Structures are given as C-alpha cells and as structure tokens.
Amino acid sequence: MFSNIDINKMNHLMEENKEAKQIISQLLENHHTSVSMIAHEIRNPLTLVSSSLQVIEAQHPEVRQFHNWEQMMEDVQFMCSLLNELSTFNNSSTLHHSVFSIERLLKNVAVSFAISLDADNSDIEFTSRIVPGMGDFTGDKIKLEEVLLNLLRNAREAVGEKGRISLSAERREDMIVIQCRDNGCGIPEDLTDTIFEPFVTYKENGTGLGLSSSKQTIEAHGGTIYAQSSPETGTVFTVTLPV
Ligand SMILES: Nc1ncnc2c1ncn2[C@@H]1O[C@H](COP(=O)(O)OP(=O)(O)OP(=O)(O)O)[C@@H](O)[C@H]1O
Ligand SMILES: [Mg+2]
C-alpha cells in the first residue's frame, strides 16, 4: 500500500514528466488489479471454509466446547471482513455516478442507524439534523452511504455502551457539509495524523481500512474529510462535498 507521502511524491513526478505519468498510471492500475485478484482468490475458498464451519457448528453444537473453537470462528470471520474491506478500499476511488437526493440518502442512513441501535436495546442517544433544501447531487450513492456508515460505526465504537452521537448536514453555498459527532473516547492528538492511513487501527478487531477508504471516496468526489477530537469532549468528523 502507498502512504500519503508516496502518493505526493508520485503526483510530483507525474506532474514533472509525461513519460513517468504514463508508467506510474499503468503501474497503479496493475497494482489495483493485483490486489483485487488476490483478495478475490483468497475470499472464495475462505467463504467456503467459513460456511462449512457454520454448518459443522449447527449440526454438532458440542464443537463449541472445543478448545479455541470460538477464537477460530472469530478469526475466520475477521479474515472474511478484512478481505471484503480490502476490496472495498481498493475500489473506493472508482465512482459510479448517478443523480440523487443527498438529503434522502442522509435521512435513510440516520433512520437505519437509529433502528440498529434500537434493535440492540442500546443506551446510546442518537439525533440527526438534516437541513432541507440540499438539491440534487451527482456522485456515487452507495460509496457515500458506506462512508456515512463507517463514521457512525466508528462513533458507536468510540462511545461504547452509553453516550451521544449526532449526524448533521446542511448546504453552505456550493458545498454540502456533513458532521458526525460523538462524545466518546476521542483520538489522542499524536494519532490524528495517522488515522486516515490504510491499516492503522487501535482496535483489537479493527482492519484500519474504514477511514482510509472513506477518505479516498470523499476525495474522488472532490471533497474533504477531517477530524477534530479530544479525549475530554469526543470527536467530530466533517465531510465537505462540492455540489
Ligand atoms: N469517532 C471516533 N472516536 C475515536 N477514535 C476514532 C473515531 N473514529 C476513528 N477513530 C480512530 O481511528 C482509527 C482508524 O479508524 P478506521 O475506521 O479506519 O479503522 P477501525 O475502525 O480501527 O477498523 P475498521 O476497519 O473496522 O473500520 C480507529 O482504530 C480509532 O482509533
Ligand atoms: Mg472503523
């Protein structure tokens, strides 16, 4: 994977030299194809292993007593989700555009997040404030929805059992501004620069691909994403999207 510094260096080289631009673009394309192929090739047999293990568990519930069975099931699940996220990450900047109401998208995301909290009998207080009048938006609806769900999931993981999360959005001139706010554990100052890098995670079962793929998606829309955080007050992620 490339770090932000590598990407800046490559962009610089591409601006300076047309031949380098062509070769680097080709290499990047090959790199993306290889990552997708590897993820795909491993995911298929792994999905079979995972389903077989689930069938074994359903037919022979006693296996749950086996030493390390639960840990093994968790590890297999983790590998499946890692490969899924890797392939999402690898495709985060390839957009499939359509024209849609971003207001409706935000409202749908807020409703399904609220339902998921209810379903878990959660003590987390969730509010949303989606200001009407955002107009039509051209972009990748599914990828933007993934970004919002990533931010809300991170917020949920940050507040734990009890806390407050809010989602707000409004149009400011030619910009849609979306904020996801929580009063959870916050991000220590020395880590804020790294959280958007791929595979950076501070969670036991995290893959560290949520924010890096979100950043790629938002930047592919010409927008920005940044975090303001303190361990005392919690975290605000702000996404801006040009209309
Ligand atoms: N709302 C938040 N509050 C506190 N820390 C956060 C928040 N959002 C992100 N972080 C920090 O940023 C890190 C990277 O987040 P990211 O979503 O990329 O990966 P992750 O949540 O660890 O794993 P996953 O791939 O499952 O999303 C997290 O491990 C966490 O330390
Ligand atoms: Mg995450």
PDB file of C-alpha atoms and ligand atoms in Angstrom:
ATOM      1  CA  MET A   1       0.000   0.000   0.000  1.00  0.00           C
ATOM      2  CA  PHE A   2       1.134   3.545  -0.627  1.00  0.00           C
ATOM      3  CA  SER A   3       1.384   6.097   2.146  1.00  0.00           C
ATOM      4  CA  ASN A   4       0.274   9.705   1.650  1.00  0.00           C
ATOM      5  CA  ILE A   5       3.953  10.708   1.298  1.00  0.00           C
ATOM      6  CA  ASP A   6       4.469   8.149  -1.508  1.00  0.00           C
ATOM      7  CA  ILE A   7       1.344   9.422  -3.253  1.00  0.00           C
ATOM      8  CA  ASN A   8       2.549  13.035  -3.012  1.00  0.00           C
ATOM      9  CA  LYS A   9       5.939  12.028  -4.447  1.00  0.00           C
ATOM     10  CA  MET A  10       4.261  10.141  -7.298  1.00  0.00           C
ATOM     11  CA  ASN A  11       1.954  13.068  -8.080  1.00  0.00           C
ATOM     12  CA  HIS A  12       5.004  15.354  -8.161  1.00  0.00           C
ATOM     13  CA  LEU A  13       6.869  13.015 -10.547  1.00  0.00           C
ATOM     14  CA  MET A  14       3.780  12.718 -12.768  1.00  0.00           C
ATOM     15  CA  GLU A  15       3.413  16.498 -12.987  1.00  0.00           C
ATOM     16  CA  GLU A  16       7.070  16.892 -13.959  1.00  0.00           C
ATOM     17  CA  ASN A  17       7.391  14.127 -16.514  1.00  0.00           C
ATOM     18  CA  LYS A  18       4.810  12.919 -19.036  1.00  0.00           C
ATOM     19  CA  GLU A  19       6.515   9.554 -19.584  1.00  0.00           C
ATOM     20  CA  ALA A  20       6.684   8.948 -15.818  1.00  0.00           C
ATOM     21  CA  LYS A  21       2.964   9.838 -15.626  1.00  0.00           C
ATOM     22  CA  GLN A  22       2.098   7.156 -18.151  1.00  0.00           C
ATOM     23  CA  ILE A  23       4.267   4.482 -16.486  1.00  0.00           C
ATOM     24  CA  ILE A  24       3.079   5.308 -12.943  1.00  0.00           C
ATOM     25  CA  SER A  25      -0.588   5.299 -14.032  1.00  0.00           C
ATOM     26  CA  GLN A  26      -0.074   1.884 -15.628  1.00  0.00           C
ATOM     27  CA  LEU A  27       1.705   0.558 -12.509  1.00  0.00           C
ATOM     28  CA  LEU A  28      -1.074   1.863 -10.254  1.00  0.00           C
ATOM     29  CA  GLU A  29      -3.687   0.207 -12.406  1.00  0.00           C
ATOM     30  CA  ASN A  30      -1.753  -3.103 -12.309  1.00  0.00           C
ATOM     31  CA  HIS A  31      -1.306  -2.751  -8.560  1.00  0.00           C
ATOM     32  CA  HIS A  32      -5.078  -2.283  -8.052  1.00  0.00           C
ATOM     33  CA  THR A  33      -5.853  -5.253 -10.294  1.00  0.00           C
ATOM     34  CA  SER A  34      -3.378  -7.488  -8.428  1.00  0.00           C
ATOM     35  CA  VAL A  35      -4.761  -6.532  -5.010  1.00  0.00           C
ATOM     36  CA  SER A  36      -8.340  -7.173  -6.225  1.00  0.00           C
ATOM     37  CA  MET A  37      -7.380 -10.514  -7.726  1.00  0.00           C
ATOM     38  CA  ILE A  38      -5.536 -11.710  -4.623  1.00  0.00           C
ATOM     39  CA  ALA A  39      -8.392 -10.592  -2.335  1.00  0.00           C
ATOM     40  CA  HIS A  40     -10.916 -12.301  -4.599  1.00  0.00           C
ATOM     41  CA  GLU A  41      -8.928 -15.558  -4.915  1.00  0.00           C
ATOM     42  CA  ILE A  42      -8.470 -15.876  -1.151  1.00  0.00           C
ATOM     43  CA  ARG A  43     -12.011 -14.786  -0.311  1.00  0.00           C
ATOM     44  CA  ASN A  44     -13.712 -17.552  -2.313  1.00  0.00           C
ATOM     45  CA  PRO A  45     -12.166 -20.588  -0.555  1.00  0.00           C
ATOM     46  CA  LEU A  46     -12.266 -18.751   2.768  1.00  0.00           C
ATOM     47  CA  THR A  47     -16.014 -18.163   2.406  1.00  0.00           C
ATOM     48  CA  LEU A  48     -16.400 -21.906   1.794  1.00  0.00           C
ATOM     49  CA  VAL A  49     -14.351 -22.704   4.914  1.00  0.00           C
ATOM     50  CA  SER A  50     -16.457 -20.244   6.915  1.00  0.00           C
ATOM     51  CA  SER A  51     -19.770 -21.728   5.685  1.00  0.00           C
ATOM     52  CA  SER A  52     -18.555 -25.295   6.328  1.00  0.00           C
ATOM     53  CA  LEU A  53     -17.566 -24.374   9.865  1.00  0.00           C
ATOM     54  CA  GLN A  54     -21.002 -22.836  10.449  1.00  0.00           C
ATOM     55  CA  VAL A  55     -22.703 -25.987   9.165  1.00  0.00           C
ATOM     56  CA  ILE A  56     -20.495 -28.165  11.419  1.00  0.00           C
ATOM     57  CA  GLU A  57     -21.372 -25.943  14.375  1.00  0.00           C
ATOM     58  CA  ALA A  58     -25.113 -26.141  13.607  1.00  0.00           C
ATOM     59  CA  GLN A  59     -25.043 -29.944  13.235  1.00  0.00           C
ATOM     60  CA  HIS A  60     -22.707 -30.613  16.161  1.00  0.00           C
ATOM     61  CA  PRO A  61     -23.266 -27.860  18.762  1.00  0.00           C
ATOM     62  CA  GLU A  62     -20.850 -29.688  21.091  1.00  0.00           C
ATOM     63  CA  VAL A  63     -17.913 -28.392  18.994  1.00  0.00           C
ATOM     64  CA  ARG A  64     -18.392 -25.028  20.724  1.00  0.00           C
ATOM     65  CA  GLN A  65     -16.820 -26.643  23.776  1.00  0.00           C
ATOM     66  CA  PHE A  66     -13.652 -27.467  21.816  1.00  0.00           C
ATOM     67  CA  HIS A  67     -10.523 -25.662  22.808  1.00  0.00           C
ATOM     68  CA  ASN A  68     -10.121 -22.448  20.711  1.00  0.00           C
ATOM     69  CA  TRP A  69     -13.259 -23.123  18.610  1.00  0.00           C
ATOM     70  CA  GLU A  70     -14.768 -19.706  19.309  1.00  0.00           C
ATOM     71  CA  GLN A  71     -11.464 -17.946  18.689  1.00  0.00           C
ATOM     72  CA  MET A  72     -11.043 -19.801  15.392  1.00  0.00           C
ATOM     73  CA  MET A  73     -14.581 -18.814  14.253  1.00  0.00           C
ATOM     74  CA  GLU A  74     -13.826 -15.191  15.134  1.00  0.00           C
ATOM     75  CA  ASP A  75     -10.524 -15.283  13.250  1.00  0.00           C
ATOM     76  CA  VAL A  76     -12.150 -16.720  10.131  1.00  0.00           C
ATOM     77  CA  GLN A  77     -14.886 -14.053  10.309  1.00  0.00           C
ATOM     78  CA  PHE A  78     -12.211 -11.396  10.729  1.00  0.00           C
ATOM     79  CA  MET A  79     -10.299 -12.626   7.657  1.00  0.00           C
ATOM     80  CA  CYS A  80     -13.529 -12.574   5.598  1.00  0.00           C
ATOM     81  CA  SER A  81     -14.289  -8.993   6.629  1.00  0.00           C
ATOM     82  CA  LEU A  82     -10.665  -7.947   6.084  1.00  0.00           C
ATOM     83  CA  LEU A  83     -10.790  -9.243   2.509  1.00  0.00           C
ATOM     84  CA  ASN A  84     -14.158  -7.558   1.937  1.00  0.00           C
ATOM     85  CA  GLU A  85     -12.833  -4.254   3.206  1.00  0.00           C
ATOM     86  CA  LEU A  86      -9.629  -4.644   1.233  1.00  0.00           C
ATOM     87  CA  SER A  87     -11.591  -4.973  -1.951  1.00  0.00           C
ATOM     88  CA  THR A  88     -13.833  -2.010  -0.988  1.00  0.00           C
ATOM     89  CA  PHE A  89     -10.711   0.006  -0.155  1.00  0.00           C
ATOM     90  CA  ASN A  90      -9.106  -0.900  -3.448  1.00  0.00           C
ATOM     91  CA  ASN A  91     -12.165   0.326  -5.333  1.00  0.00           C
ATOM     92  CA  SER A  92     -13.012   3.355  -3.189  1.00  0.00           C
ATOM     93  CA  SER A  93     -11.961   5.892  -5.773  1.00  0.00           C
ATOM     94  CA  THR A  94     -13.714   4.252  -8.726  1.00  0.00           C
ATOM     95  CA  LEU A  95     -17.067   6.011  -8.694  1.00  0.00           C
ATOM     96  CA  HIS A  96     -20.350   5.031 -10.312  1.00  0.00           C
ATOM     97  CA  HIS A  97     -22.166   8.313 -10.669  1.00  0.00           C
ATOM     98  CA  SER A  98     -25.883   8.951 -10.530  1.00  0.00           C
ATOM     99  CA  VAL A  99     -28.039  11.963  -9.690  1.00  0.00           C
ATOM    100  CA  PHE A 100     -29.876  11.595  -6.390  1.00  0.00           C
ATOM    101  CA  SER A 101     -31.215  13.444  -3.365  1.00  0.00           C
ATOM    102  CA  ILE A 102     -28.407  13.533  -0.788  1.00  0.00           C
ATOM    103  CA  GLU A 103     -30.985  14.700   1.744  1.00  0.00           C
ATOM    104  CA  ARG A 104     -32.911  11.447   1.315  1.00  0.00           C
ATOM    105  CA  LEU A 105     -29.703   9.404   1.480  1.00  0.00           C
ATOM    106  CA  LEU A 106     -28.731  11.082   4.771  1.00  0.00           C
ATOM    107  CA  LYS A 107     -32.216  10.586   6.213  1.00  0.00           C
ATOM    108  CA  ASN A 108     -32.214   6.902   5.231  1.00  0.00           C
ATOM    109  CA  VAL A 109     -28.799   6.369   6.813  1.00  0.00           C
ATOM    110  CA  ALA A 110     -29.946   8.139  10.004  1.00  0.00           C
ATOM    111  CA  VAL A 111     -33.109   6.005  10.191  1.00  0.00           C
ATOM    112  CA  SER A 112     -31.273   2.711   9.646  1.00  0.00           C
ATOM    113  CA  PHE A 113     -28.622   3.654  12.215  1.00  0.00           C
ATOM    114  CA  ALA A 114     -31.368   4.526  14.742  1.00  0.00           C
ATOM    115  CA  ILE A 115     -33.083   1.198  14.015  1.00  0.00           C
ATOM    116  CA  SER A 116     -29.829  -0.723  14.551  1.00  0.00           C
ATOM    117  CA  LEU A 117     -29.394   0.985  17.952  1.00  0.00           C
ATOM    118  CA  ASP A 118     -32.989   0.135  18.890  1.00  0.00           C
ATOM    119  CA  ALA A 119     -32.551  -3.470  17.783  1.00  0.00           C
ATOM    120  CA  ASP A 120     -29.621  -3.793  20.183  1.00  0.00           C
ATOM    121  CA  ASN A 121     -31.540  -2.075  23.029  1.00  0.00           C
ATOM    122  CA  SER A 122     -28.733   0.417  23.106  1.00  0.00           C
ATOM    123  CA  ASP A 123     -28.461   3.253  25.634  1.00  0.00           C
ATOM    124  CA  ILE A 124     -26.775   5.449  23.031  1.00  0.00           C
ATOM    125  CA  GLU A 125     -28.677   8.675  22.332  1.00  0.00           C
ATOM    126  CA  PHE A 126     -28.731   9.411  18.609  1.00  0.00           C
ATOM    127  CA  THR A 127     -30.004  12.607  16.996  1.00  0.00           C
ATOM    128  CA  SER A 128     -29.900  13.829  13.441  1.00  0.00           C
ATOM    129  CA  ARG A 129     -30.413  17.256  11.877  1.00  0.00           C
ATOM    130  CA  ILE A 130     -30.626  17.148   8.094  1.00  0.00           C
ATOM    131  CA  VAL A 131     -31.426  20.646   6.847  1.00  0.00           C
ATOM    132  CA  PRO A 132     -33.776  20.511   3.810  1.00  0.00           C
ATOM    133  CA  GLY A 133     -33.010  22.203   0.505  1.00  0.00           C
ATOM    134  CA  MET A 134     -29.786  20.440  -0.472  1.00  0.00           C
ATOM    135  CA  GLY A 135     -30.899  19.916  -4.067  1.00  0.00           C
ATOM    136  CA  ASP A 136     -29.753  17.206  -6.444  1.00  0.00           C
ATOM    137  CA  PHE A 137     -26.323  15.682  -6.003  1.00  0.00           C
ATOM    138  CA  THR A 138     -24.195  13.832  -8.539  1.00  0.00           C
ATOM    139  CA  GLY A 139     -21.971  11.159  -7.076  1.00  0.00           C
ATOM    140  CA  ASP A 140     -21.641   7.532  -6.035  1.00  0.00           C
ATOM    141  CA  LYS A 141     -24.634   6.924  -3.769  1.00  0.00           C
ATOM    142  CA  ILE A 142     -23.522   3.526  -2.471  1.00  0.00           C
ATOM    143  CA  LYS A 143     -19.963   4.594  -1.661  1.00  0.00           C
ATOM    144  CA  LEU A 144     -21.171   7.757   0.086  1.00  0.00           C
ATOM    145  CA  GLU A 145     -23.563   5.671   2.145  1.00  0.00           C
ATOM    146  CA  GLU A 146     -20.631   3.427   3.124  1.00  0.00           C
ATOM    147  CA  VAL A 147     -18.659   6.492   4.246  1.00  0.00           C
ATOM    148  CA  LEU A 148     -21.517   7.670   6.484  1.00  0.00           C
ATOM    149  CA  LEU A 149     -21.993   4.204   7.942  1.00  0.00           C
ATOM    150  CA  ASN A 150     -18.244   3.959   8.601  1.00  0.00           C
ATOM    151  CA  LEU A 151     -18.295   7.245  10.515  1.00  0.00           C
ATOM    152  CA  LEU A 152     -21.370   6.243  12.513  1.00  0.00           C
ATOM    153  CA  ARG A 153     -19.902   2.810  13.273  1.00  0.00           C
ATOM    154  CA  ASN A 154     -16.663   4.400  14.493  1.00  0.00           C
ATOM    155  CA  ALA A 155     -18.697   6.820  16.636  1.00  0.00           C
ATOM    156  CA  ARG A 156     -20.637   3.909  18.105  1.00  0.00           C
ATOM    157  CA  GLU A 157     -17.425   2.030  18.868  1.00  0.00           C
ATOM    158  CA  ALA A 158     -15.988   5.188  20.458  1.00  0.00           C
ATOM    159  CA  VAL A 159     -18.911   5.791  22.854  1.00  0.00           C
ATOM    160  CA  GLY A 160     -19.211   2.183  23.998  1.00  0.00           C
ATOM    161  CA  GLU A 161     -22.388   1.260  25.894  1.00  0.00           C
ATOM    162  CA  LYS A 162     -23.653   4.748  26.623  1.00  0.00           C
ATOM    163  CA  GLY A 163     -23.127   8.117  25.004  1.00  0.00           C
ATOM    164  CA  ARG A 164     -24.339  10.613  22.436  1.00  0.00           C
ATOM    165  CA  ILE A 165     -23.962  10.556  18.661  1.00  0.00           C
ATOM    166  CA  SER A 166     -25.321  13.072  16.189  1.00  0.00           C
ATOM    167  CA  LEU A 167     -25.398  13.384  12.434  1.00  0.00           C
ATOM    168  CA  SER A 168     -25.950  16.788  10.878  1.00  0.00           C
ATOM    169  CA  ALA A 169     -25.914  18.042   7.329  1.00  0.00           C
ATOM    170  CA  GLU A 170     -26.626  21.260   5.509  1.00  0.00           C
ATOM    171  CA  ARG A 171     -25.860  23.039   2.291  1.00  0.00           C
ATOM    172  CA  ARG A 172     -23.489  26.019   2.547  1.00  0.00           C
ATOM    173  CA  GLU A 173     -23.409  27.762  -0.830  1.00  0.00           C
ATOM    174  CA  ASP A 174     -21.920  25.211  -3.261  1.00  0.00           C
ATOM    175  CA  MET A 175     -20.912  22.766  -0.562  1.00  0.00           C
ATOM    176  CA  ILE A 176     -22.684  20.020   1.372  1.00  0.00           C
ATOM    177  CA  VAL A 177     -21.278  19.909   4.903  1.00  0.00           C
ATOM    178  CA  ILE A 178     -21.862  16.738   6.900  1.00  0.00           C
ATOM    179  CA  GLN A 179     -20.783  16.263  10.507  1.00  0.00           C
ATOM    180  CA  CYS A 180     -20.722  13.128  12.611  1.00  0.00           C
ATOM    181  CA  ARG A 181     -20.216  13.979  16.262  1.00  0.00           C
ATOM    182  CA  ASP A 182     -19.767  11.764  19.308  1.00  0.00           C
ATOM    183  CA  ASN A 183     -18.862  12.218  22.945  1.00  0.00           C
ATOM    184  CA  GLY A 184     -16.790   9.034  23.050  1.00  0.00           C
ATOM    185  CA  CYS A 185     -13.189   8.247  23.893  1.00  0.00           C
ATOM    186  CA  GLY A 186     -11.704  10.792  21.443  1.00  0.00           C
ATOM    187  CA  ILE A 187      -8.488  10.447  19.473  1.00  0.00           C
ATOM    188  CA  PRO A 188      -5.182  11.276  21.178  1.00  0.00           C
ATOM    189  CA  GLU A 189      -3.524  14.244  19.443  1.00  0.00           C
ATOM    190  CA  ASP A 190      -0.477  12.293  18.267  1.00  0.00           C
ATOM    191  CA  LEU A 191      -2.699   9.777  16.430  1.00  0.00           C
ATOM    192  CA  THR A 192      -4.935  12.183  14.467  1.00  0.00           C
ATOM    193  CA  ASP A 193      -2.441  12.369  11.584  1.00  0.00           C
ATOM    194  CA  THR A 194      -2.324   8.614  11.104  1.00  0.00           C
ATOM    195  CA  ILE A 195      -5.970   7.527  11.328  1.00  0.00           C
ATOM    196  CA  PHE A 196      -6.613   8.061   7.615  1.00  0.00           C
ATOM    197  CA  GLU A 197      -3.703   5.793   6.640  1.00  0.00           C
ATOM    198  CA  PRO A 198      -4.645   2.265   5.496  1.00  0.00           C
ATOM    199  CA  PHE A 199      -4.351  -0.483   8.123  1.00  0.00           C
ATOM    200  CA  VAL A 200      -3.976   1.974  11.010  1.00  0.00           C
ATOM    201  CA  THR A 201      -6.247   0.702  13.754  1.00  0.00           C
ATOM    202  CA  TYR A 202      -6.253   0.992  17.512  1.00  0.00           C
ATOM    203  CA  LYS A 203      -8.979  -1.600  17.952  1.00  0.00           C
ATOM    204  CA  GLU A 204      -8.498  -5.257  18.764  1.00  0.00           C
ATOM    205  CA  ASN A 205     -10.569  -6.433  15.799  1.00  0.00           C
ATOM    206  CA  GLY A 206     -10.261  -3.416  13.513  1.00  0.00           C
ATOM    207  CA  THR A 207      -8.916  -3.638   9.982  1.00  0.00           C
ATOM    208  CA  GLY A 208      -7.983   0.049   9.814  1.00  0.00           C
ATOM    209  CA  LEU A 209      -9.486   0.414   6.355  1.00  0.00           C
ATOM    210  CA  GLY A 210     -12.700   2.287   7.249  1.00  0.00           C
ATOM    211  CA  LEU A 211     -11.337   5.825   7.319  1.00  0.00           C
ATOM    212  CA  SER A 212      -8.746   5.369   4.574  1.00  0.00           C
ATOM    213  CA  SER A 213     -11.352   4.106   2.120  1.00  0.00           C
ATOM    214  CA  SER A 214     -13.759   6.855   3.262  1.00  0.00           C
ATOM    215  CA  LYS A 215     -11.079   9.445   2.550  1.00  0.00           C
ATOM    216  CA  GLN A 216     -10.449   8.018  -0.919  1.00  0.00           C
ATOM    217  CA  THR A 217     -14.173   8.085  -1.712  1.00  0.00           C
ATOM    218  CA  ILE A 218     -14.643  11.660  -0.484  1.00  0.00           C
ATOM    219  CA  GLU A 219     -11.550  12.913  -2.316  1.00  0.00           C
ATOM    220  CA  ALA A 220     -12.687  11.163  -5.501  1.00  0.00           C
ATOM    221  CA  HIS A 221     -15.835  13.347  -5.200  1.00  0.00           C
ATOM    222  CA  GLY A 222     -13.608  16.424  -4.912  1.00  0.00           C
ATOM    223  CA  GLY A 223     -14.432  16.787  -1.208  1.00  0.00           C
ATOM    224  CA  THR A 224     -12.556  16.769   2.084  1.00  0.00           C
ATOM    225  CA  ILE A 225     -12.771  14.819   5.326  1.00  0.00           C
ATOM    226  CA  TYR A 226     -11.096  15.692   8.605  1.00  0.00           C
ATOM    227  CA  ALA A 227     -11.378  15.009  12.302  1.00  0.00           C
ATOM    228  CA  GLN A 228     -11.340  17.304  15.327  1.00  0.00           C
ATOM    229  CA  SER A 229     -11.039  15.438  18.550  1.00  0.00           C
ATOM    230  CA  SER A 230     -10.097  15.498  22.184  1.00  0.00           C
ATOM    231  CA  PRO A 231     -10.294  12.754  24.779  1.00  0.00           C
ATOM    232  CA  GLU A 232     -12.364  15.135  27.008  1.00  0.00           C
ATOM    233  CA  THR A 233     -15.123  16.102  24.574  1.00  0.00           C
ATOM    234  CA  GLY A 234     -15.121  13.401  21.878  1.00  0.00           C
ATOM    235  CA  THR A 235     -14.804  13.588  18.129  1.00  0.00           C
ATOM    236  CA  VAL A 236     -16.302  15.439  15.176  1.00  0.00           C
ATOM    237  CA  PHE A 237     -15.707  14.217  11.639  1.00  0.00           C
ATOM    238  CA  THR A 238     -16.505  16.820   8.991  1.00  0.00           C
ATOM    239  CA  VAL A 239     -17.101  15.880   5.358  1.00  0.00           C
ATOM    240  CA  THR A 240     -17.459  18.512   2.676  1.00  0.00           C
ATOM    241  CA  LEU A 241     -18.734  17.687  -0.803  1.00  0.00           C
ATOM    242  CA  PRO A 242     -18.896  20.163  -3.662  1.00  0.00           C
ATOM    243  CA  VAL A 243     -22.307  20.259  -5.347  1.00  0.00           C
TER     244      VAL A 243
HETATM  245  N1  LIG B   1     -15.196   8.567  16.356  1.00  0.00           N
HETATM  246  C1  LIG B   1     -14.001   8.136  16.750  1.00  0.00           C
HETATM  247  N2  LIG B   1     -13.612   8.310  18.040  1.00  0.00           N
HETATM  248  C2  LIG B   1     -12.404   7.881  18.464  1.00  0.00           C
HETATM  249  N3  LIG B   1     -11.481   7.286  17.671  1.00  0.00           N
HETATM  250  C3  LIG B   1     -11.806   7.095  16.382  1.00  0.00           C
HETATM  251  C4  LIG B   1     -13.065   7.512  15.847  1.00  0.00           C
HETATM  252  N4  LIG B   1     -13.085   7.209  14.530  1.00  0.00           N
HETATM  253  C5  LIG B   1     -11.898   6.621  14.265  1.00  0.00           C
HETATM  254  N5  LIG B   1     -11.132   6.546  15.356  1.00  0.00           N
HETATM  255  C6  LIG B   1      -9.754   6.008  15.449  1.00  0.00           C
HETATM  256  O1  LIG B   1      -9.243   5.859  14.134  1.00  0.00           O
HETATM  257  C7  LIG B   1      -8.799   4.525  13.923  1.00  0.00           C
HETATM  258  C8  LIG B   1      -8.985   4.162  12.467  1.00  0.00           C
HETATM  259  O2  LIG B   1     -10.374   4.091  12.147  1.00  0.00           O
HETATM  260  P1  LIG B   1     -10.842   3.171  10.934  1.00  0.00           P
HETATM  261  O3  LIG B   1     -12.320   3.303  10.813  1.00  0.00           O
HETATM  262  O4  LIG B   1     -10.021   3.493   9.746  1.00  0.00           O
HETATM  263  O5  LIG B   1     -10.425   1.726  11.366  1.00  0.00           O
HETATM  264  P2  LIG B   1     -11.037   0.840  12.559  1.00  0.00           P
HETATM  265  O6  LIG B   1     -12.367   1.407  12.994  1.00  0.00           O
HETATM  266  O7  LIG B   1      -9.992   0.678  13.597  1.00  0.00           O
HETATM  267  O8  LIG B   1     -11.254  -0.543  11.837  1.00  0.00           O
HETATM  268  P3  LIG B   1     -12.379  -0.874  10.735  1.00  0.00           P
HETATM  269  O9  LIG B   1     -11.598  -1.242   9.515  1.00  0.00           O
HETATM  270  O10 LIG B   1     -13.135  -1.987  11.342  1.00  0.00           O
HETATM  271  O11 LIG B   1     -13.191   0.357  10.482  1.00  0.00           O
HETATM  272  C9  LIG B   1      -9.608   3.687  14.904  1.00  0.00           C
HETATM  273  O12 LIG B   1      -8.937   2.481  15.254  1.00  0.00           O
HETATM  274  C10 LIG B   1      -9.759   4.625  16.100  1.00  0.00           C
HETATM  275  O13 LIG B   1      -8.617   4.564  16.920  1.00  0.00           O
HETATM  276 MG    MG B   2     -13.845   1.897  11.550  1.00  0.00          MG
END
